[in-house]
Short mmCIF file of C-alpha atoms in Angstrom, two decimals:
data_model
loop_
_atom_site.label_atom_id
_atom_site.label_comp_id
_atom_site.label_asym_id
_atom_site.label_seq_id
_atom_site.Cartn_x
_atom_site.Cartn_y
_atom_site.Cartn_z
CA UNK A 1 -111.23 -59.00 109.04
CA UNK A 2 -109.19 -56.31 111.32
CA UNK A 3 -110.95 -53.70 108.86
CA UNK A 4 -113.67 -54.25 112.11
CA UNK A 5 -111.86 -53.18 114.79
CA UNK A 6 -110.51 -50.34 112.77
CA UNK A 7 -114.30 -49.40 111.85
CA UNK A 8 -115.04 -49.85 115.63
CA UNK A 9 -112.35 -47.38 116.98
CA UNK A 10 -113.70 -45.22 114.38
CA UNK A 11 -117.37 -44.68 115.66
CA UNK A 12 -116.07 -44.56 118.97
CA UNK A 13 -113.59 -41.41 119.01
CA UNK A 14 -116.73 -40.37 117.06
CA UNK A 15 -119.62 -41.13 120.44
CA UNK A 16 -116.34 -39.12 122.55
CA UNK A 17 -116.30 -36.12 120.51
CA UNK A 18 -120.67 -36.49 120.54
CA UNK A 19 -120.40 -35.78 124.03
CA UNK A 20 -118.07 -33.39 124.16
CA UNK A 21 -120.25 -31.25 121.36
CA UNK A 22 -123.25 -31.89 123.10
CA UNK A 23 -124.79 -33.54 119.75
CA UNK A 24 -126.58 -37.04 119.00
CA UNK A 25 -125.83 -37.91 115.27
CA UNK A 26 -123.05 -36.07 112.60
CA UNK A 27 -123.51 -35.41 109.15
CA UNK A 28 -119.88 -36.15 107.36
CA UNK A 29 -116.62 -38.09 109.58
CA UNK A 30 -113.58 -37.85 106.95
CA UNK A 31 -110.83 -39.91 107.50
CA UNK A 32 -107.59 -40.36 106.43
CA UNK A 33 -105.99 -43.95 105.51
CA UNK A 34 -102.31 -43.79 103.92
CA UNK A 35 -101.71 -47.01 101.27
CA UNK A 36 -99.71 -48.47 103.42
CA UNK A 37 -102.42 -48.60 106.93
CA UNK A 38 -102.95 -52.22 106.08
CA UNK A 39 -106.17 -51.28 105.47
CA UNK A 40 -108.24 -52.23 102.90
CA UNK A 41 -110.64 -50.99 101.23
CA UNK A 42 -113.41 -53.18 100.34
CA UNK A 43 -113.20 -54.57 103.85
CA UNK A 44 -113.05 -51.62 105.30
CA UNK A 45 -116.30 -50.29 103.21
CA UNK A 46 -118.40 -53.87 104.58
CA UNK A 47 -117.18 -53.71 107.90
CA UNK A 48 -118.46 -50.01 108.35
CA UNK A 49 -121.89 -50.27 106.86
CA UNK A 50 -121.79 -52.76 110.14
CA UNK A 51 -120.60 -50.40 112.70
CA UNK A 52 -121.51 -47.22 112.26
CA UNK A 53 -125.77 -48.98 112.26
CA UNK A 54 -127.66 -47.39 115.11
CA UNK A 55 -124.71 -44.81 116.24
CA UNK A 56 -123.89 -41.47 116.03
CA UNK A 57 -122.55 -41.63 112.04
CA UNK A 58 -125.45 -44.04 110.52
CA UNK A 59 -126.39 -42.13 107.70
CA UNK A 60 -123.36 -39.78 107.83
CA UNK A 61 -120.87 -39.49 104.17
CA UNK A 62 -117.43 -41.30 104.48
CA UNK A 63 -114.91 -39.37 103.08
CA UNK A 64 -111.86 -41.12 103.22
CA UNK A 65 -108.48 -40.11 101.52
CA UNK A 66 -105.54 -41.81 100.59
CA UNK A 67 -102.09 -41.08 100.31
CA UNK A 68 -99.20 -42.06 98.82
CA UNK A 69 -96.93 -44.52 100.56
CA UNK A 70 -93.43 -42.59 99.55
CA UNK A 71 -90.11 -43.14 101.72
CA UNK A 72 -86.79 -40.79 102.07
CA UNK A 73 -83.07 -43.67 102.06
CA UNK A 74 -81.31 -44.56 104.68
CA UNK A 75 -78.46 -44.07 102.12
CA UNK A 76 -78.35 -41.89 99.90
CA UNK A 77 -81.18 -39.52 101.44
CA UNK A 78 -83.33 -39.86 98.03
CA UNK A 79 -87.06 -39.79 98.58
CA UNK A 80 -89.54 -42.14 96.51
CA UNK A 81 -92.70 -43.69 96.20
CA UNK A 82 -93.60 -47.17 97.65
CA UNK A 83 -96.45 -49.09 96.61
CA UNK A 84 -94.90 -52.12 98.44
CA UNK A 85 -93.40 -52.33 101.92
CA UNK A 86 -90.82 -53.99 100.48
CA UNK A 87 -89.50 -51.36 97.93
CA UNK A 88 -86.05 -50.48 98.00
CA UNK A 89 -85.00 -46.98 96.75
CA UNK A 90 -84.12 -47.24 93.68
CA UNK A 91 -81.38 -44.60 93.17
CA UNK A 92 -79.04 -47.07 95.16
CA UNK A 93 -80.79 -49.85 96.19
CA UNK A 94 -80.80 -49.80 99.51
CA UNK A 95 -82.62 -51.48 101.87
CA UNK A 96 -82.87 -49.61 104.55
CA UNK A 97 -85.74 -46.50 104.32
CA UNK A 98 -87.65 -44.63 106.81
CA UNK A 99 -91.75 -43.91 105.39
CA UNK A 100 -93.21 -41.19 104.99
CA UNK A 101 -96.00 -41.08 103.95
CA UNK A 102 -98.40 -44.33 103.42
CA UNK A 103 -98.80 -45.15 107.08
CA UNK A 104 -101.44 -42.91 108.14
CA UNK A 105 -105.23 -43.89 109.34
CA UNK A 106 -107.18 -41.27 111.50
CA UNK A 107 -110.09 -39.29 111.77
CA UNK A 108 -109.58 -35.90 110.44
CA UNK A 109 -112.36 -34.58 111.32
CA UNK A 110 -116.83 -35.07 111.53
CA UNK A 111 -119.28 -32.18 110.21
CA UNK A 112 -122.35 -31.23 111.58
CA UNK A 113 -125.58 -30.66 110.32
CA UNK B 1 -113.39 -23.13 105.40
CA UNK B 2 -111.84 -26.36 103.27
CA UNK B 3 -112.58 -29.08 105.55
CA UNK B 4 -109.02 -31.72 104.10
CA UNK B 5 -107.07 -28.46 103.04
CA UNK B 6 -108.23 -25.63 105.33
CA UNK B 7 -108.41 -22.82 102.51
CA UNK B 8 -111.45 -20.08 101.60
CA UNK B 9 -111.71 -21.74 98.85
CA UNK B 10 -111.58 -19.97 95.47
CA UNK B 11 -109.02 -22.05 93.78
CA UNK B 12 -109.01 -25.26 92.01
CA UNK B 13 -108.83 -28.60 93.97
CA UNK B 14 -107.83 -31.95 93.78
CA UNK B 15 -110.95 -33.02 95.95
CA UNK B 16 -114.46 -32.81 97.07
CA UNK B 17 -115.72 -29.76 99.49
CA UNK B 18 -118.80 -30.58 101.72
CA UNK B 19 -120.63 -28.17 102.30
CA UNK B 20 -121.73 -28.23 106.64
CA UNK B 21 -122.82 -26.28 108.71
CA UNK B 22 -119.66 -27.51 111.56
CA UNK B 23 -116.84 -28.90 110.88
CA UNK B 24 -115.11 -30.67 114.34
CA UNK B 25 -111.71 -30.81 113.41
CA UNK B 26 -110.13 -34.15 115.26
CA UNK B 27 -107.32 -35.31 113.67
CA UNK B 28 -106.89 -38.22 116.03
CA UNK B 29 -105.22 -42.21 115.28
CA UNK B 30 -108.38 -44.46 114.49
CA UNK B 31 -105.94 -47.14 116.73
CA UNK B 32 -105.37 -43.98 120.01
CA UNK B 33 -107.18 -46.14 121.97
CA UNK B 34 -105.91 -49.45 121.55
CA UNK B 35 -102.33 -47.80 121.25
CA UNK B 36 -102.71 -45.91 124.61
CA UNK B 37 -103.27 -48.92 126.59
CA UNK B 38 -100.45 -50.95 124.77
CA UNK B 39 -97.97 -48.39 126.50
CA UNK B 40 -100.08 -48.57 130.01
CA UNK B 41 -99.26 -52.33 129.58
CA UNK B 42 -95.33 -51.66 128.71
CA UNK B 43 -95.64 -49.09 131.56
CA UNK B 44 -96.23 -52.22 133.99
CA UNK B 45 -93.33 -54.80 132.23
CA UNK B 46 -91.34 -51.99 132.70
CA UNK B 47 -92.14 -51.40 136.34
CA UNK B 48 -91.40 -55.36 136.68
CA UNK B 49 -88.57 -55.39 134.88
CA UNK B 50 -90.89 -57.98 132.83
CA UNK B 51 -90.14 -58.71 129.11
CA UNK B 52 -93.53 -59.65 127.55
CA UNK B 53 -92.62 -60.69 123.76
CA UNK B 54 -95.40 -61.29 121.07
CA UNK B 55 -95.62 -64.29 119.40
CA UNK B 56 -96.28 -64.08 115.50
CA UNK B 57 -97.11 -66.07 112.54
CA UNK B 58 -99.64 -67.70 110.70
CA UNK B 59 -101.53 -71.40 112.03
CA UNK B 60 -99.82 -73.95 112.23
CA UNK B 61 -96.10 -72.76 111.74
CA UNK B 62 -95.63 -74.11 115.61
CA UNK B 63 -95.52 -70.82 118.11
CA UNK B 64 -97.30 -73.18 120.89
CA UNK B 65 -94.81 -76.38 120.34
CA UNK B 66 -92.00 -73.66 119.72
CA UNK B 67 -92.99 -72.72 123.72
CA UNK B 68 -93.61 -75.66 125.06
CA UNK B 69 -89.60 -76.99 124.13
CA UNK B 70 -88.56 -73.67 125.45
CA UNK B 71 -91.17 -73.93 128.51
CA UNK B 72 -89.32 -77.26 129.11
CA UNK B 73 -85.42 -76.65 128.34
CA UNK B 74 -85.57 -73.67 130.17
CA UNK B 75 -88.26 -73.39 133.49
CA UNK B 76 -85.19 -74.44 135.50
CA UNK B 77 -83.69 -71.10 134.26
CA UNK B 78 -85.65 -68.44 133.35
CA UNK B 79 -89.32 -67.57 135.37
CA UNK B 80 -91.95 -67.84 132.88
CA UNK B 81 -96.09 -66.76 131.98
CA UNK B 82 -97.90 -67.07 128.80
CA UNK B 83 -100.48 -65.92 128.10
CA UNK B 84 -102.30 -67.01 124.85
CA UNK B 85 -104.75 -66.14 121.98
CA UNK B 86 -106.99 -68.29 120.32
CA UNK B 87 -110.71 -67.63 118.99
CA UNK B 88 -111.59 -70.45 120.44
CA UNK B 89 -110.58 -73.83 122.98
CA UNK B 90 -108.28 -74.12 125.92
CA UNK B 91 -106.42 -76.66 123.61
CA UNK B 92 -102.68 -74.45 124.02
CA UNK B 93 -103.22 -72.90 127.93
CA UNK B 94 -103.59 -77.41 128.56
CA UNK B 95 -99.91 -77.68 126.16
CA UNK B 96 -98.65 -74.71 128.35
CA UNK B 97 -100.03 -75.79 131.74
CA UNK B 98 -98.36 -79.16 131.58
CA UNK B 99 -95.18 -77.72 131.45
CA UNK B 100 -95.48 -75.83 134.62
CA UNK B 101 -95.89 -72.48 133.27
CA UNK B 102 -98.31 -70.25 134.22
CA UNK B 103 -101.28 -69.75 131.62
CA UNK B 104 -104.02 -67.45 130.56
CA UNK B 105 -105.85 -68.36 128.54
CA UNK B 106 -107.98 -65.46 125.76
CA UNK B 107 -110.60 -66.75 123.49
CA UNK B 108 -111.08 -64.28 120.54
CA UNK B 109 -114.30 -65.36 119.71
CA UNK B 110 -114.60 -64.41 116.38
CA UNK B 111 -111.46 -61.43 116.41
CA UNK B 112 -108.83 -62.09 114.39
CA UNK B 113 -106.07 -60.31 116.25
CA UNK B 114 -105.60 -60.31 119.87
CA UNK B 115 -105.37 -56.34 121.37
CA UNK B 116 -104.04 -54.53 123.96
CA UNK B 117 -107.56 -53.56 125.91
CA UNK B 118 -107.71 -57.73 126.24
CA UNK B 119 -103.81 -58.35 127.46
CA UNK B 120 -104.63 -55.34 130.20
CA UNK B 121 -107.64 -56.88 131.74
CA UNK B 122 -105.39 -60.78 131.11
CA UNK B 123 -102.66 -59.30 133.54
CA UNK B 124 -105.09 -57.83 136.18
CA UNK B 125 -105.99 -62.34 136.47
CA UNK B 126 -102.20 -63.85 135.13
CA UNK B 127 -99.85 -61.49 137.57
CA UNK B 128 -97.02 -62.84 136.07
CA UNK B 129 -93.52 -62.03 138.79
CA UNK B 130 -91.15 -59.17 138.58
CA UNK B 131 -87.82 -60.27 136.03
CA UNK B 132 -90.06 -63.05 134.26
CA UNK B 133 -90.80 -63.60 130.32
CA UNK B 134 -93.78 -63.45 129.52
CA UNK B 135 -94.85 -64.57 126.27
CA UNK B 136 -97.67 -63.39 124.35
CA UNK B 137 -99.05 -66.37 121.52
CA UNK B 138 -101.00 -64.27 119.08
CA UNK B 139 -104.29 -65.83 116.99
CA UNK B 140 -102.52 -67.04 113.83
CA UNK B 141 -102.61 -64.42 111.60
CA UNK B 142 -99.43 -63.16 109.58
CA UNK B 143 -102.30 -60.25 108.37
CA UNK B 144 -105.18 -58.80 111.42
CA UNK B 145 -102.52 -58.58 114.82
CA UNK B 146 -99.63 -56.90 112.51
CA UNK B 147 -102.17 -53.73 113.28
CA UNK B 148 -102.17 -53.90 117.33
CA UNK B 149 -99.75 -52.52 120.14
CA UNK B 150 -100.32 -55.43 123.18
CA UNK B 151 -96.75 -53.13 124.86
CA UNK B 152 -94.93 -55.93 124.13
CA UNK B 153 -90.60 -55.05 124.42
CA UNK B 154 -90.17 -57.46 121.13
CA UNK B 155 -92.32 -58.91 117.84
CA UNK B 156 -91.39 -62.33 117.23
CA UNK B 157 -92.09 -63.77 114.33
CA UNK B 158 -92.54 -67.45 113.09
CA UNK B 159 -92.39 -69.66 109.76
CA UNK B 160 -91.56 -72.17 109.25
CA UNK B 161 -90.22 -74.05 106.81
CA UNK B 162 -93.31 -75.80 105.21
CA UNK B 163 -94.56 -72.48 104.71
CA UNK B 164 -93.50 -70.65 100.64
CA UNK B 165 -89.99 -68.80 101.19
CA UNK B 166 -92.43 -66.24 99.62
CA UNK B 167 -94.20 -65.37 102.69
CA UNK B 168 -92.20 -62.34 103.74
CA UNK B 169 -93.17 -59.82 100.79
CA UNK B 170 -97.09 -62.30 100.91
CA UNK B 171 -97.26 -60.65 104.43
CA UNK B 172 -94.82 -57.37 104.72
CA UNK B 173 -96.52 -55.76 107.06
CA UNK B 174 -95.56 -58.24 110.24
CA UNK B 175 -92.04 -58.76 108.95
CA UNK B 176 -91.63 -55.16 108.65
CA UNK B 177 -93.45 -54.37 112.43
CA UNK B 178 -91.29 -57.48 113.83
CA UNK B 179 -87.65 -57.71 115.61
CA UNK B 180 -86.97 -61.42 114.81
CA UNK B 181 -88.20 -63.98 112.90
CA UNK B 182 -87.54 -67.76 113.38
CA UNK B 183 -87.72 -70.04 111.04
CA UNK B 184 -88.92 -73.44 112.34
CA UNK B 185 -88.87 -77.24 111.11
CA UNK B 186 -85.73 -77.48 109.97
CA UNK B 187 -85.31 -80.59 110.68
CA UNK B 188 -88.40 -80.51 107.23
CA UNK B 189 -85.89 -79.17 104.26
CA UNK B 190 -84.35 -82.17 102.64
CA UNK B 191 -88.13 -82.91 102.37
CA UNK B 192 -89.90 -79.25 101.21
CA UNK B 193 -88.96 -76.97 98.84
CA UNK B 194 -87.91 -74.22 100.46
CA UNK B 195 -85.00 -71.78 100.05
CA UNK B 196 -83.46 -70.73 103.10
CA UNK B 197 -81.47 -68.13 101.68
CA UNK B 198 -84.00 -66.93 99.51
CA UNK B 199 -87.12 -66.90 103.15
CA UNK B 200 -84.04 -64.53 104.19
CA UNK B 201 -83.30 -62.28 101.12
CA UNK B 202 -87.09 -61.84 101.08
CA UNK B 203 -87.55 -61.02 105.43
CA UNK B 204 -84.62 -58.90 105.21
CA UNK B 205 -85.99 -56.39 101.88
CA UNK B 206 -88.90 -55.97 103.38
CA UNK B 207 -87.03 -55.70 107.09
CA UNK B 208 -83.03 -55.29 107.04
CA UNK B 209 -83.04 -54.86 110.71
CA UNK B 210 -84.42 -58.37 111.66
CA UNK B 211 -82.42 -60.76 112.99
CA UNK B 212 -83.27 -64.38 112.18
CA UNK B 213 -82.55 -67.69 113.84
CA UNK B 214 -83.02 -70.95 112.13
CA UNK B 215 -85.10 -74.11 114.46
CA UNK B 216 -86.50 -77.31 114.85
CA UNK B 217 -88.71 -76.99 117.21
CA UNK B 218 -89.09 -81.05 117.45
CA UNK B 219 -84.69 -82.01 117.04
CA UNK B 220 -83.29 -79.07 119.33
CA UNK B 221 -82.02 -77.63 116.20
CA UNK B 222 -80.93 -73.47 115.95
CA UNK B 223 -82.92 -74.27 119.76
CA UNK B 224 -79.44 -72.58 121.55
CA UNK B 225 -79.12 -69.28 119.37
CA UNK B 226 -82.49 -69.26 120.66
CA UNK B 227 -82.17 -69.59 124.50
CA UNK B 228 -79.07 -67.20 124.08
CA UNK B 229 -81.31 -64.71 122.39
CA UNK B 230 -83.35 -64.84 125.41
CA UNK B 231 -81.70 -64.46 128.08
CA UNK B 232 -79.33 -61.77 126.55
CA UNK B 233 -82.93 -59.77 125.96
CA UNK B 234 -84.19 -60.59 129.51
CA UNK B 235 -80.92 -59.54 131.01
CA UNK B 236 -81.03 -56.36 129.04
CA UNK B 237 -84.27 -55.70 131.00
CA UNK B 238 -84.03 -56.69 134.18
CA UNK B 239 -80.11 -54.54 133.96
CA UNK B 240 -82.04 -50.70 132.34
#
């Protein structure tokens, strides 16, 4: 259940941004959580509801974008879609790859009404 | 302006627009704070030429037994320190302490992993010696600790032959982020349906650069390879 730590990390980031912006509440937040990031959305939603209670994010509208997994083969250079971290190159069957998308885990923006 | 793509509107989107008054572009990694502290820990280890290893595994794969055996066998050749992570009890720290090694226990309570902040504060009390090897035994869990950099030089994932040989495929994030895989309890191979070859193939499929060492911390079989790995890495740390 590291999703709770993730949710609390987001609240911490929002707290700092609230001080900088001089507000005590955000009306919305946009997150980017890649499909290979290791975050389970069902667990995250559950943790999120608990983590934001009484914080600057309480009642905020949550939007999550999910970049799909993509990798570049280090042997033949082709780009391919990944569903699992262990997916292999569909062209040359190499195990060696660079993950170029899907590992994202960041706060994109915060909204003030 | 569109929050997602930055456009002024007027063309079709596959995302919903939020009507708002003000948008703060944050663009910050959620693990940013942990990663900063991990780098701080790493700087401390580099300055003191400490080789820090983060040991991860599922519960019961034999991390503590592996450490006990290692510390007992090598304590006269290398200086060691250990940080133990468990939800509750000081049982593991007591076992390490009995080998005569400096040890600190972190109890995470309900927490399922160690983070760089916990390690940072533990280091202040533990004060590991320069040129030593510091083992951090993470909470037994193959999922959550994968995301949290502690500042270690290498991540060592331990699996045992009493687990399935498909473990690397079931928990790929941990195997993907590790440098060395120790397959423990090989003395039990005649009694369990575990294929070493399949396990290695699965581990390399997830992470083709993963080094793999097979050991039994009970009988000592294969431990010489692990000790050799440790000595080489420790020398590299102190001569850089």
